[in-house]
Short mmCIF file of C-alpha atoms and ligand atoms in Angstrom, two decimals:
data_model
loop_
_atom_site.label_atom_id
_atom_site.label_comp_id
_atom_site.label_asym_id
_atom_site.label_seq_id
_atom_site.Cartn_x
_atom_site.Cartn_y
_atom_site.Cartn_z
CA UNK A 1 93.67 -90.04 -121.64
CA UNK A 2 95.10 -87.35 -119.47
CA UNK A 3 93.84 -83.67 -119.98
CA UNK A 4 96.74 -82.42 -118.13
CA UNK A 5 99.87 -81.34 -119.11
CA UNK A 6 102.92 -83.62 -117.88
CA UNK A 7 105.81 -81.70 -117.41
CA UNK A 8 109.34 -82.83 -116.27
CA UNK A 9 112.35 -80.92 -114.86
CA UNK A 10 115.50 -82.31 -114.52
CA UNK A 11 118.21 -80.74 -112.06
CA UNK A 12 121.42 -82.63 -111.65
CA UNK A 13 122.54 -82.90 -107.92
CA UNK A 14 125.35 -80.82 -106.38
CA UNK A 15 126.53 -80.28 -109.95
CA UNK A 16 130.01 -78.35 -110.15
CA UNK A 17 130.87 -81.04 -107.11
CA UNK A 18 129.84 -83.68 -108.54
CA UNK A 19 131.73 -83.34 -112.03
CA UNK A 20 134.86 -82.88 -109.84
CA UNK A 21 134.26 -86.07 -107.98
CA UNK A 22 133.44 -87.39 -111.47
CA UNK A 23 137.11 -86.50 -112.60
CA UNK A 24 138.89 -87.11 -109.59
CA UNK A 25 137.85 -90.57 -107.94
CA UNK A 26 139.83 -90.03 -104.51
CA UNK A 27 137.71 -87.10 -103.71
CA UNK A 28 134.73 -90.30 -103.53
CA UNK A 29 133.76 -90.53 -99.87
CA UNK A 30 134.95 -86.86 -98.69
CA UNK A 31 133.34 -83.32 -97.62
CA UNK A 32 133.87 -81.62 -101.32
CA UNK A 33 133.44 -77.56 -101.39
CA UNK A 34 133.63 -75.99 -104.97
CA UNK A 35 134.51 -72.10 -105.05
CA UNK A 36 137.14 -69.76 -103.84
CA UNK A 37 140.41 -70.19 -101.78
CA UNK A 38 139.60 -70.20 -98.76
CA UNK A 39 143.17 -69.48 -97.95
CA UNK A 40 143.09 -71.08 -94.38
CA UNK A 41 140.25 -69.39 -93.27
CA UNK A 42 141.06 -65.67 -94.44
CA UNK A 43 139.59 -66.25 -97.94
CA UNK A 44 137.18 -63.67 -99.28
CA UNK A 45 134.75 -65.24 -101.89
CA UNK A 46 132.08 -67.54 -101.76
CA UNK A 47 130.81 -71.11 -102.00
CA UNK A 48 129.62 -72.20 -105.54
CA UNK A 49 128.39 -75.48 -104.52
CA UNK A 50 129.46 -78.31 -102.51
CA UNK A 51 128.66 -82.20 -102.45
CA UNK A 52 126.08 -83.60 -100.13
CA UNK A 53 128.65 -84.77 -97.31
CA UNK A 54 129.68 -81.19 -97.16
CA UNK A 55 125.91 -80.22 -96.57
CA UNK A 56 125.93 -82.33 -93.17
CA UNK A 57 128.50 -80.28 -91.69
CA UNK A 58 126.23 -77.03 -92.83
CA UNK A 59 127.87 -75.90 -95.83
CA UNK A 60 126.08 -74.41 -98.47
CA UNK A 61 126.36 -71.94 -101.99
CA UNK A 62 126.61 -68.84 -101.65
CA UNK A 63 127.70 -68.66 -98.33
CA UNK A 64 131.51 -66.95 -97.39
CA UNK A 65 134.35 -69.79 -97.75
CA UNK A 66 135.82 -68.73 -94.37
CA UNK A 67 132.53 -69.25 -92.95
CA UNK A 68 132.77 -72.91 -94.83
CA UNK A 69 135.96 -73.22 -93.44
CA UNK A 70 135.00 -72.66 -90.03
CA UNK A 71 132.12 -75.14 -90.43
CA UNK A 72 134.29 -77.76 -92.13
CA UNK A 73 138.14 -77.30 -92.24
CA UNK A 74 138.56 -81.05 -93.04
CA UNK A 75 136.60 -80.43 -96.42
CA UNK A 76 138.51 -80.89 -99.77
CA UNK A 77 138.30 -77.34 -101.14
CA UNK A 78 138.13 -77.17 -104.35
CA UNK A 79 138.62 -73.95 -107.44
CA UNK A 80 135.75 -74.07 -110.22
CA UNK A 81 136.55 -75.01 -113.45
CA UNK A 82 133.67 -73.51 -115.84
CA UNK A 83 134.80 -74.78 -118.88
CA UNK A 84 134.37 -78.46 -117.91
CA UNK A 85 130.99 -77.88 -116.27
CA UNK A 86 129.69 -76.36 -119.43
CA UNK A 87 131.30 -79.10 -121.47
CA UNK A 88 129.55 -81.84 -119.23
CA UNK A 89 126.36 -80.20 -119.01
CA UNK A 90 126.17 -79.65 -122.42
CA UNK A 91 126.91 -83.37 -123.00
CA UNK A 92 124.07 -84.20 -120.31
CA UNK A 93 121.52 -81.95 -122.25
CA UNK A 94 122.05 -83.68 -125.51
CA UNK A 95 120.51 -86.98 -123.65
CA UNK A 96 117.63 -85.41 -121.89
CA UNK A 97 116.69 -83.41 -125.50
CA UNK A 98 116.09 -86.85 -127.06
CA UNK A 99 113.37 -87.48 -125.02
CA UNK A 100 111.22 -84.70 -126.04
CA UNK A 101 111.55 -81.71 -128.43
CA UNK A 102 109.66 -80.06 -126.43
CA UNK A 103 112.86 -78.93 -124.26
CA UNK A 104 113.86 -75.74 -122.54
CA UNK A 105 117.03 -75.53 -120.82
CA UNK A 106 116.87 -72.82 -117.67
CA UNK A 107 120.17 -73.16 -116.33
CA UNK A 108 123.57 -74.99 -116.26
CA UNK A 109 122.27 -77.65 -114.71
CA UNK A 110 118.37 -77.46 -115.23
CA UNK A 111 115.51 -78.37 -117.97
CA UNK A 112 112.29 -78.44 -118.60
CA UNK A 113 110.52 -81.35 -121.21
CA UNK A 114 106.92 -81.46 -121.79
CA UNK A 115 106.31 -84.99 -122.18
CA UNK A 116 102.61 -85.41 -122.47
CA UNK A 117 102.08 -86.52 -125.96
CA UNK A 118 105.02 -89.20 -125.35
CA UNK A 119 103.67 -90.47 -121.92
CA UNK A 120 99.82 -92.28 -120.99
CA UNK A 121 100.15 -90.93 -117.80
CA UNK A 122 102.04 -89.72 -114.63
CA UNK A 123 102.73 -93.18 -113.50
CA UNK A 124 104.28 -93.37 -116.93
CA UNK A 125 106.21 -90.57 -116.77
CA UNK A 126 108.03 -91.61 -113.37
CA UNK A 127 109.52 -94.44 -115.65
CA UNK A 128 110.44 -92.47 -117.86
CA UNK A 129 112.13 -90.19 -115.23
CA UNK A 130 113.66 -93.15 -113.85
CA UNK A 131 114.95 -94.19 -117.19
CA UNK A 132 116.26 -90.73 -118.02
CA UNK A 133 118.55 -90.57 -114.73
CA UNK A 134 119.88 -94.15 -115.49
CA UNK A 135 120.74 -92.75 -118.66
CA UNK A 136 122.63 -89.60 -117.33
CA UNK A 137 124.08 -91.33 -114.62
CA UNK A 138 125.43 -94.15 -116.53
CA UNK A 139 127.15 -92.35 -119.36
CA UNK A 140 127.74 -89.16 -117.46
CA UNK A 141 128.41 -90.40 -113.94
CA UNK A 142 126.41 -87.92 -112.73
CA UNK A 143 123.10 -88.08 -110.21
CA UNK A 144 119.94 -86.39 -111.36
CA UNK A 145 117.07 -85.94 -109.29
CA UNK A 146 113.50 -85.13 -111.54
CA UNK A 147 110.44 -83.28 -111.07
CA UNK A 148 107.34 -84.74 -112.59
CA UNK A 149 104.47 -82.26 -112.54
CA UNK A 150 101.10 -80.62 -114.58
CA UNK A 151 103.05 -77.11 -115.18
CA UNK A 152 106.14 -76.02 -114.62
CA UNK A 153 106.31 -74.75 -111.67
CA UNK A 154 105.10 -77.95 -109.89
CA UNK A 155 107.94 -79.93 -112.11
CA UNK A 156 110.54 -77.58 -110.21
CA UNK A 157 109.54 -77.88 -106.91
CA UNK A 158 109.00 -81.32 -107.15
CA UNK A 159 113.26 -81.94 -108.38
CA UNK A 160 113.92 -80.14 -105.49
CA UNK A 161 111.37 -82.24 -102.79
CA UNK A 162 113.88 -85.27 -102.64
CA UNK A 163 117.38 -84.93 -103.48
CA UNK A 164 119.91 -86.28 -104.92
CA UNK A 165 118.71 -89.13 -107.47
CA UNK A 166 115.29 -88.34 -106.05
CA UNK A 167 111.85 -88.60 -108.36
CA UNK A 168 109.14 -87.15 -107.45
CA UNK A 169 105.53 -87.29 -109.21
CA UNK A 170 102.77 -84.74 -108.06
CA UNK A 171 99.37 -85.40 -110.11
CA UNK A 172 97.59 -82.63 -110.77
CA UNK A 173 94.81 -84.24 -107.92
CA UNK A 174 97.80 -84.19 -105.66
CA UNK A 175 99.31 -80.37 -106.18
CA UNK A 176 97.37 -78.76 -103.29
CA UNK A 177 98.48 -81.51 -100.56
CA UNK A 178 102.08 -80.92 -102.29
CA UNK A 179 102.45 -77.16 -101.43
CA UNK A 180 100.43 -76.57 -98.80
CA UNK A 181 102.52 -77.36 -95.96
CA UNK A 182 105.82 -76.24 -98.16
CA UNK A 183 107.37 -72.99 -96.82
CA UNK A 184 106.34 -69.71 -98.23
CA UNK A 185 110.04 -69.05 -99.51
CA UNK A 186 110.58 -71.68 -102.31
CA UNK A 187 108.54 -70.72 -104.50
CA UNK A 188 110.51 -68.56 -107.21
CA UNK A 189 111.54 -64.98 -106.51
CA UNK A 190 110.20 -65.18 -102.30
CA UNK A 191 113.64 -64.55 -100.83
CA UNK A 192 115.02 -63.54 -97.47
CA UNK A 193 113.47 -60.06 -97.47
CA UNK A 194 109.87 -61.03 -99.06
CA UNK A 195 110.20 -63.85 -96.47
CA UNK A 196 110.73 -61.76 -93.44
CA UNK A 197 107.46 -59.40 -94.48
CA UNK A 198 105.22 -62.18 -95.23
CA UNK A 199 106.06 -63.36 -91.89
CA UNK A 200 105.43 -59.94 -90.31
CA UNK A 201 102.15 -60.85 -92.23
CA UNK A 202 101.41 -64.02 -90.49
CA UNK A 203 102.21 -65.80 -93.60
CA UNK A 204 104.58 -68.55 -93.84
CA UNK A 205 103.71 -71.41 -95.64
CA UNK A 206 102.10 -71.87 -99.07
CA UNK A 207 98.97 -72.50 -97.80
CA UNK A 208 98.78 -69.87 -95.71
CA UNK A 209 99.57 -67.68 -99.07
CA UNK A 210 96.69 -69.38 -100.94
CA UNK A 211 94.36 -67.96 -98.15
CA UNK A 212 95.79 -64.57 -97.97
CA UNK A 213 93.62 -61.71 -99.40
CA UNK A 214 95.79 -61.44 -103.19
CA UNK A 215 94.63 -57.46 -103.16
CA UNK A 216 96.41 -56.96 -100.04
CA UNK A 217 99.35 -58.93 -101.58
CA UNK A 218 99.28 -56.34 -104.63
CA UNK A 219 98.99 -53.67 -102.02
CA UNK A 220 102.59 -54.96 -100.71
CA UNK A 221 104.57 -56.31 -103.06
CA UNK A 222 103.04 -54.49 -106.51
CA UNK A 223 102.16 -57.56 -109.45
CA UNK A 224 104.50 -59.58 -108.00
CA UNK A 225 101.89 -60.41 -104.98
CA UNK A 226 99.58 -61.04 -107.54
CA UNK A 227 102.00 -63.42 -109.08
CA UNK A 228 102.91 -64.81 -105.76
CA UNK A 229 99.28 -65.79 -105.00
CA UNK A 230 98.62 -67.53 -108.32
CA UNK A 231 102.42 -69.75 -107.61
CA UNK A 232 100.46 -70.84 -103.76
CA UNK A 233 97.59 -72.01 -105.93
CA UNK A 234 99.46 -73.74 -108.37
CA UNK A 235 98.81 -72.06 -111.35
CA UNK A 236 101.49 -72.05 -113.89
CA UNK A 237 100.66 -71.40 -117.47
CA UNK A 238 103.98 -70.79 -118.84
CA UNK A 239 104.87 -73.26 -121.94
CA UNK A 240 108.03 -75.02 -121.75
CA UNK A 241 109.76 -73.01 -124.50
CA UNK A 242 111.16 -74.93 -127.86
CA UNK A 243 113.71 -73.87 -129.42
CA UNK A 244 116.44 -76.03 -126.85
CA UNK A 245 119.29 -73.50 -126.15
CA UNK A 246 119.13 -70.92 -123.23
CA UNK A 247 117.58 -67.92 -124.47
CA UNK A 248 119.17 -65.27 -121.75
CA UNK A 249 121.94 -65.08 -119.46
CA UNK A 250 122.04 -63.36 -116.00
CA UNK A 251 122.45 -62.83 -112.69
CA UNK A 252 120.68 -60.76 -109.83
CA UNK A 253 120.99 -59.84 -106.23
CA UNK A 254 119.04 -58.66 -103.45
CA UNK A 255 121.15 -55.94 -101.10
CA UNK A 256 121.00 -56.86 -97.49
CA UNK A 257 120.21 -53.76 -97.28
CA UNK A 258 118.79 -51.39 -99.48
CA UNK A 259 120.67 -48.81 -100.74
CA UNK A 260 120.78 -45.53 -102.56
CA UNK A 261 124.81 -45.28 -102.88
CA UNK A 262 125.26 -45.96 -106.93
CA UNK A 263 128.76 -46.96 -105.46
CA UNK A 264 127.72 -50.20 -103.74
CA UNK A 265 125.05 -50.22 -107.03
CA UNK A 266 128.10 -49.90 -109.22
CA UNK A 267 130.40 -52.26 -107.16
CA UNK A 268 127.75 -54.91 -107.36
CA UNK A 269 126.66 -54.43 -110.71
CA UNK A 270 130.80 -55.62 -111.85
CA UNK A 271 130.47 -58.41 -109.11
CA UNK A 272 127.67 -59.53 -110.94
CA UNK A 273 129.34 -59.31 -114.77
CA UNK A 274 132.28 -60.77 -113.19
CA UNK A 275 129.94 -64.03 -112.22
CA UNK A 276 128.13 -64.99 -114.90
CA UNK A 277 131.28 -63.27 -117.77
CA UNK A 278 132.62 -66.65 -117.15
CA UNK A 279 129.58 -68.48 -118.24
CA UNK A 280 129.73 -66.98 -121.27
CA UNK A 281 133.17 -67.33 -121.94
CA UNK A 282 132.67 -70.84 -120.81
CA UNK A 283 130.36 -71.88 -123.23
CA UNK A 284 131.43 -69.60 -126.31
CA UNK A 285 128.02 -67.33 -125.62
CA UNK A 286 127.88 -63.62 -127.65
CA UNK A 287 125.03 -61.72 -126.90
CA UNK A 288 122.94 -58.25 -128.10
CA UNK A 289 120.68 -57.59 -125.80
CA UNK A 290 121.72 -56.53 -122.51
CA UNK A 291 119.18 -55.79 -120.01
CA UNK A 292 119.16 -54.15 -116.30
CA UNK A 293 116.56 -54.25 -113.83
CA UNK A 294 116.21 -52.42 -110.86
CA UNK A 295 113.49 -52.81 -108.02
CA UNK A 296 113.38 -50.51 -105.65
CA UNK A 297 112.37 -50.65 -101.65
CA UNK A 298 108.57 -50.67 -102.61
CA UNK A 299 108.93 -53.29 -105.03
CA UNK A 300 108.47 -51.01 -108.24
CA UNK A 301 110.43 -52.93 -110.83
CA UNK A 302 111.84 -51.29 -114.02
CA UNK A 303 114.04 -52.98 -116.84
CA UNK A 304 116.01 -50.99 -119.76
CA UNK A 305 117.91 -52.65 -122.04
CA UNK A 306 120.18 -51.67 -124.92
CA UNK A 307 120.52 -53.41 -128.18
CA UNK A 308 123.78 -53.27 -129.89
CA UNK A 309 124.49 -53.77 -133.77
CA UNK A 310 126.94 -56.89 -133.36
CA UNK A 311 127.34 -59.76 -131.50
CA UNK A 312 130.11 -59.42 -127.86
CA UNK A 313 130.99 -60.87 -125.06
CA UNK A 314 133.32 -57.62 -124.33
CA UNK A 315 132.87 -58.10 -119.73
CA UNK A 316 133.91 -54.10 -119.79
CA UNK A 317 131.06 -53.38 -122.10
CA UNK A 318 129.00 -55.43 -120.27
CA UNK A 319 129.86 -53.65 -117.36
CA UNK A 320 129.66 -49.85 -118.87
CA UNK A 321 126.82 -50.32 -120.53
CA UNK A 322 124.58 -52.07 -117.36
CA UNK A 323 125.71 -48.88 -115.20
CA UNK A 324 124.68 -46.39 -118.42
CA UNK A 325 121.28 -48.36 -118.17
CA UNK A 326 121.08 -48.07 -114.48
CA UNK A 327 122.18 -43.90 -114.32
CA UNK A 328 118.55 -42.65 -114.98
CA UNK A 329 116.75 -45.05 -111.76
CA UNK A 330 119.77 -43.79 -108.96
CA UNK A 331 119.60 -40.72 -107.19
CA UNK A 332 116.01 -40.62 -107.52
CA UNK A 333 114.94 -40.48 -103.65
CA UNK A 334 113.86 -43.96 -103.60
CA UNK A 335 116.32 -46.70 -101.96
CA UNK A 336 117.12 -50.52 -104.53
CA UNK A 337 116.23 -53.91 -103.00
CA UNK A 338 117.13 -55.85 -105.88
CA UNK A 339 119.80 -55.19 -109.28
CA UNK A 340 120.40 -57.60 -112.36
CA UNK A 341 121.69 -57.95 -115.40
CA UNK A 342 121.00 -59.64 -118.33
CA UNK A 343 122.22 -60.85 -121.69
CA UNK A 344 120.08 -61.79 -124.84
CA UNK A 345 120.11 -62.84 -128.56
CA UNK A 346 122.49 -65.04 -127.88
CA UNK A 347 125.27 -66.52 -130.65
CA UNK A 348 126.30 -69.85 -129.76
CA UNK A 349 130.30 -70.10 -131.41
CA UNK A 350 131.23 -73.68 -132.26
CA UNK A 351 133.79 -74.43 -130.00
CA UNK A 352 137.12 -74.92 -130.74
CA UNK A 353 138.73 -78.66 -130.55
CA UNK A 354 141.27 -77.98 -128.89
CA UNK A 355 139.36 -76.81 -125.89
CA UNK A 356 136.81 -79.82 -126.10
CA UNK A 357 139.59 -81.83 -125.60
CA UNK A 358 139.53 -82.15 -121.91
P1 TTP B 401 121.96 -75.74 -108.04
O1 TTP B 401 121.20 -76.71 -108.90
O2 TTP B 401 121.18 -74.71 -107.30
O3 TTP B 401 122.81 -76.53 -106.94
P2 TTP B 401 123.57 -77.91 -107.05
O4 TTP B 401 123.34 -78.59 -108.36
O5 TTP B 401 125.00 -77.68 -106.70
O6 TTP B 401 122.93 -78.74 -105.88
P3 TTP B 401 121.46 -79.39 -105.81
O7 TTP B 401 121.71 -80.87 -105.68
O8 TTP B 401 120.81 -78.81 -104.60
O9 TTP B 401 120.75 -79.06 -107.09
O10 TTP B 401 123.05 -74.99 -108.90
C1 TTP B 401 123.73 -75.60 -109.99
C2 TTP B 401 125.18 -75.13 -110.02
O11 TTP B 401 125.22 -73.71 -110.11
C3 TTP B 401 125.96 -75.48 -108.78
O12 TTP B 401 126.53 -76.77 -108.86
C4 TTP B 401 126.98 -74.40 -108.71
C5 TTP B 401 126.32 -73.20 -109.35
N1 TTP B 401 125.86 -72.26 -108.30
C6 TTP B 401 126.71 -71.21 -107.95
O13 TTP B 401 127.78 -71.04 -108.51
N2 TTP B 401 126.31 -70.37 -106.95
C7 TTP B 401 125.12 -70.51 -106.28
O14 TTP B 401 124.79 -69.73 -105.37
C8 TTP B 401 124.25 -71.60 -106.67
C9 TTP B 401 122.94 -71.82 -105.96
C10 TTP B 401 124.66 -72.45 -107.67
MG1 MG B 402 121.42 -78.78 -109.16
#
């Protein structure tokens, strides 16, 4: 008998790249970089993803495709193609949903199953991780690496420990010796900025954060220190949530800056719509909720959302309606670290045949 949870998450490896490899063989055995033109070097977007070759020569997402380029001009560079990504990870959800009901999906390429009323133990669970890849890789062709864990936050840092087709199993006797010596900034929401003031704090790794003083945390950061000592200790309480589909769709930044210009606000509040518009177009989403949130240079964190009468997908709307939300928290003396946007109560449409029909 265990009298811990087991929790699994699943995140497939190098996904957008690896569907393209998928679907055209001659890219096997070659640097592959999903995302913009890169228009011989003077392109202006960004890296979605790219394949693991790719990652030797220092590529990475997010990061400018000229700066790819530079990096790795002998890389096949490739445009995204969001419909087929949503087709094949829908296809690749269906399989890992039959091992538990117990199933949330987080992202295109991510889930969560609680399996411990299907599993003895964690030992069990890794073959059942190792089965569930087998699975995915055989009929999908794609790679899936799995995190095997007592919450969920030890399941998703544990997909991401050894990558790709990696499995990795942290009992809940083993979770201390598994994040201490990790580095402050994987656990969820520490990025660049909270990084470089946790360093001005001395703190850098997890353990060091499990040590820190959590009401000089909450002095700093506001709940989210609070938060962010609980993650350094482990603690996770969140239930993975039934129910299958994704429950909200979104996207947020953090400004390299912070700024109080509602122009750059505004400018990166359509970047944003632009981004994840296509998701939803992509997998036949409509939404009613949408829902902004601002944080501002002292963390302070405020969401607003609007509830509409019908179902949309309308991007202008989108985009109106997340700067309507946004008016009343600009111009008020205090600088924003961090906008998002978000959609909920979703609609998923049947899709059309004609468009499965890859
Ligand atoms: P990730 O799971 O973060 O990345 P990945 O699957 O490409 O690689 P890994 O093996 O490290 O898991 O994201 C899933 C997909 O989401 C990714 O294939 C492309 C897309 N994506 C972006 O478009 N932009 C981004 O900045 C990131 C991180 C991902
Ligand atoms: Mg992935």
């Amino acid at each position: 008998m265990v009298n811990s949870r087991i929790i699994l998450h699943i995140d497939l490896d190098a996904f957008y790249a690896a569907v393209e490899e998928r679907e055209t063989p001659k890219l096997k055995g070659k640097p592959v970089i999903v995302g913009a033109d890169p228009k011989n070097g003077q392109g202006r977007g960004v890296v979605a993803t790219c394949n693991y070759l790719a990652r030797e020569f220092g590529v990475r997402s997010a990061m400018p495709i000229s700066k790819a380029w530079k990096l790795c001009p002998q890389g096949i560079y490739v445009r995204p193609n969001f419909l087929l990504y949503a087709k094949v990870s829908h296809d690749i959800m269906t399989i890992i949903r039959k091992y538990s009901d117990k199933f949330e999906q987080v992202g295109i390429d991510e889930a969560f199953i609680d399996v411990t009323d299907k599993v003895n133990d964690f030992e069990d669970a890794g073959k059942l991780a190792e089965k569930l890849k087998k699975e995915i890789l055989n009929k999908e062709k794609i790679s899936a690496s799995v995190g095997i864990g007592p919450n969920k936050l030890i399941a998703k840092l544990a997909s991401d420990y050894k990558k790709p087709y990696g499995t990795t199993v942290v009992k809940p006797e083993d979770v201390k010796r598994f994040l201490d010596p990790l580095p402050a900034r994987k656990l969820i929401g520490i990025g660049p900025k909270t990084e470089a003031v946790l360093k001005e704090m001395k703190i850098e790794t997890v353990s060091q954060l499990a040590k820190a003083d959590a009401k000089t945390l909450v002095d700093v950061f506001g709940v989210f220190g609070y938060r962010m000592h609980e993650m350094a200790l482990g603690m996770d309480e969140s239930e993975v949530a039934e129910g299958g589909e994704i429950k909200s769709i979104g996207r947020e930044t953090t400004f390299e800056e912070d700024v109080d210009n509602p122009e750059i606000i505004f400018d990166a509040i359509d970047e944003l719509v632009d981004e994840f518009h296509e998701e939803l177009i992509a997998s036949n989403i409509q939404f009613k909720t949408i829902t902004i949130k601002i944080r501002y240079e002292n963390f302070e964190t405020h969401t607003h959302a609007k509830t509409f009468e019908f179902h949309t997908n309308d991007k202008e709307l989108i985009k109106d309606t997340a700067k309507a939300l946004s008016q009343p928290f600009l111009n008020v003396g205090r600088k924003v670290r961090l906008i998002g946007i978000r959609v909920s109560v979703l609609k998923f449409k049947e899709k059309q045949k004609t468009l499965l029909a890859l």
